[in-house]
Tab-separated table of C-alpha atoms in Angstrom:
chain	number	residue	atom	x	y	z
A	20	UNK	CA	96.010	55.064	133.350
A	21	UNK	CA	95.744	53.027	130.073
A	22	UNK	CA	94.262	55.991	128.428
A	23	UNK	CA	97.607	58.256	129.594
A	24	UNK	CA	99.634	55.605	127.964
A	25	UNK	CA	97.656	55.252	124.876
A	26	UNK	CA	98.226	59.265	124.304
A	27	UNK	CA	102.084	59.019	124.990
A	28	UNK	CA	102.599	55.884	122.194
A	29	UNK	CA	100.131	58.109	120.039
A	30	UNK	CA	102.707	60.928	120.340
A	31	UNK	CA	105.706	58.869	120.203
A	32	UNK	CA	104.045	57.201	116.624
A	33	UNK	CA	103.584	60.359	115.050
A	34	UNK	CA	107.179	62.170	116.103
A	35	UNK	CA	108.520	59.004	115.021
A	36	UNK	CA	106.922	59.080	111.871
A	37	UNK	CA	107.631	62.866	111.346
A	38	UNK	CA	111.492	62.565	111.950
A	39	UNK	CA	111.507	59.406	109.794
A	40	UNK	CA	109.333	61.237	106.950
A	41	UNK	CA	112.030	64.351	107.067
A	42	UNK	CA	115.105	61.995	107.410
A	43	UNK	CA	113.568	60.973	104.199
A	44	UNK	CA	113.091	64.152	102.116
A	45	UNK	CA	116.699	65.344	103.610
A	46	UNK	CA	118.298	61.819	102.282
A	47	UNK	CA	117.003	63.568	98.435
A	48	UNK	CA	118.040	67.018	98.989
A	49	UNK	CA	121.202	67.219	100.914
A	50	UNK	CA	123.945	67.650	98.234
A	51	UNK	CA	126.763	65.111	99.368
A	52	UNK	CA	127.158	61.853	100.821
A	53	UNK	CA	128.046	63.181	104.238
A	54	UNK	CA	124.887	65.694	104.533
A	55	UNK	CA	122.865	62.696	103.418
A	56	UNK	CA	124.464	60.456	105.877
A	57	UNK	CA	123.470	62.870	108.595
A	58	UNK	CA	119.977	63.567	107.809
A	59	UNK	CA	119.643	59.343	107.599
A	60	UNK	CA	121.405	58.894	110.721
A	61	UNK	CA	119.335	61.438	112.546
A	62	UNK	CA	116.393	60.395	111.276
A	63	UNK	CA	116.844	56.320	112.150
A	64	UNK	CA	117.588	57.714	115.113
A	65	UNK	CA	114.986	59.945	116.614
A	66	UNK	CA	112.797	58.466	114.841
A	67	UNK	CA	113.141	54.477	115.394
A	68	UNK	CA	113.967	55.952	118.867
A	69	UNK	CA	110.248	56.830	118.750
A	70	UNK	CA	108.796	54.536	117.503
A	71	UNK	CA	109.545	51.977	119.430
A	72	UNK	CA	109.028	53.772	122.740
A	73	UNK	CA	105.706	54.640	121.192
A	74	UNK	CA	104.543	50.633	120.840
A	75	UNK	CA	105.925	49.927	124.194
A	76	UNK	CA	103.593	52.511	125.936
A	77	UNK	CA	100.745	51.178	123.613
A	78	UNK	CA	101.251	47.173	124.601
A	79	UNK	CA	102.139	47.902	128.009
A	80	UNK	CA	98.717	46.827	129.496
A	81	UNK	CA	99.434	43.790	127.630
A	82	UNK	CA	102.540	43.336	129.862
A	83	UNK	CA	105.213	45.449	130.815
A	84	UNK	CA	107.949	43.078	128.958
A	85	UNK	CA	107.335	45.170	125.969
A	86	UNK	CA	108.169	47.858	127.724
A	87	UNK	CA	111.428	46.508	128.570
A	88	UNK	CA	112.169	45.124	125.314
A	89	UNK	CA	111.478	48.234	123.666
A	90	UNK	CA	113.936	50.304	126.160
A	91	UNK	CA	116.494	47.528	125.287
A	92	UNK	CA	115.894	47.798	121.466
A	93	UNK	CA	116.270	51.835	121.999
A	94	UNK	CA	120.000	51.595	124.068
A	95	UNK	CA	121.137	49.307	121.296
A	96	UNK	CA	120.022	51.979	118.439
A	97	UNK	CA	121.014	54.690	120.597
A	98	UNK	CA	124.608	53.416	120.439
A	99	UNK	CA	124.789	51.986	116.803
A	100	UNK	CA	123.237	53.759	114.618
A	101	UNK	CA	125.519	56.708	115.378
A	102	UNK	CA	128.752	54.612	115.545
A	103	UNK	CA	127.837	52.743	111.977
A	104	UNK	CA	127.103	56.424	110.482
A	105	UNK	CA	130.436	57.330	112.196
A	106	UNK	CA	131.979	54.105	110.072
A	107	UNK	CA	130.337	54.972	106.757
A	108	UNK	CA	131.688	58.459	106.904
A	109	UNK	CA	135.320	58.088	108.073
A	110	UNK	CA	135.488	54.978	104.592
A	111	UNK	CA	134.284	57.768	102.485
A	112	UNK	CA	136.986	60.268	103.935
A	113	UNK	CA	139.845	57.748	103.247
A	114	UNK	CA	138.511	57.043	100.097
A	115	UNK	CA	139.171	60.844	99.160
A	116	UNK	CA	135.175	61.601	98.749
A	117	UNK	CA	135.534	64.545	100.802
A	118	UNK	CA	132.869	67.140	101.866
A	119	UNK	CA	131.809	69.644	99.140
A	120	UNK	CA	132.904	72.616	100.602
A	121	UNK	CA	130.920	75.958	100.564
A	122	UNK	CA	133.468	78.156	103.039
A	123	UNK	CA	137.482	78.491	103.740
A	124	UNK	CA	138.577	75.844	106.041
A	125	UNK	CA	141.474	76.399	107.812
A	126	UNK	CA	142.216	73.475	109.544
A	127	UNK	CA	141.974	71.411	105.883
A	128	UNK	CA	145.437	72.708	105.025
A	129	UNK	CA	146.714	71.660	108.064
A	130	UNK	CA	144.883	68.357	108.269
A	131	UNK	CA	146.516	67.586	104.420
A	132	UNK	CA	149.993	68.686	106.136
A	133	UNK	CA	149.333	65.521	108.868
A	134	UNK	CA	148.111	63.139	106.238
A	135	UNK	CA	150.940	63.432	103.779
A	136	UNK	CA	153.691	63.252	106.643
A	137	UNK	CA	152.081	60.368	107.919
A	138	UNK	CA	152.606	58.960	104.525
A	139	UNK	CA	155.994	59.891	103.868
A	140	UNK	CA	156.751	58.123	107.533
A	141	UNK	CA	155.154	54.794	106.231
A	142	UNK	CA	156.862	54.850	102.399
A	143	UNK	CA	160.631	55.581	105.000
């Protein structure tokens, strides 16, 4: 048995290291803020995710506290890490740093339509 768990953390270190690694290398060659933001988020993700599941296994002949700990620590990323990148990206919209965009968007126009009639409400 403590060799099964040794192989599991083994595998949860290295795809934890992996996704972290390539969260990394997309962080310096997505082209905007909001690309970046998703590689990072992603990455923290998955990867912390991993990580921590992966010491868990490997101290849980030690006792199986870690174990718990580290399933605690991995609810609390899996719910803010994606609400903070949620955060970071809706400030940047407002602050009109939007999206570089390669295609046609048709539901821009529209969403510019909303935005300046809810400003024209507010100013009335």
């Amino acid at each position: 048995m403590s060799t099964l768990f040794e192989i599991i953390g083994g595998a949860l270190l290295l795809i934890g290291s992996v996704f972290l690694f390539l969260g990394g290398l997309g962080i310096f060659r997505m082209p905007d803020v909001y690309n970046r933001l998703q590689a990072g988020t992603k990455a923290t993700t998955l990867g912390g995710m991993s990580l921590i599941l992966g010491v868990g296994f490997l101290m849980v002949e030690t006792s199986w506290m870690w174990m718990a700990k580290a399933v605690i620590v991995v609810i609390f990323i899996a719910f803010s890490n994606p609400i903070s990148s949620h955060a970071l990206a809706r400030a940047m919209y407002k602050r009109k740093r939007y999206p570089l965009i390669t295609s046609k968007d048709e539901n821009m126009d529209a969403y510019k339509e909303i935005v300046e009639n809810e400003k024209k409400e507010e100013d009335s």
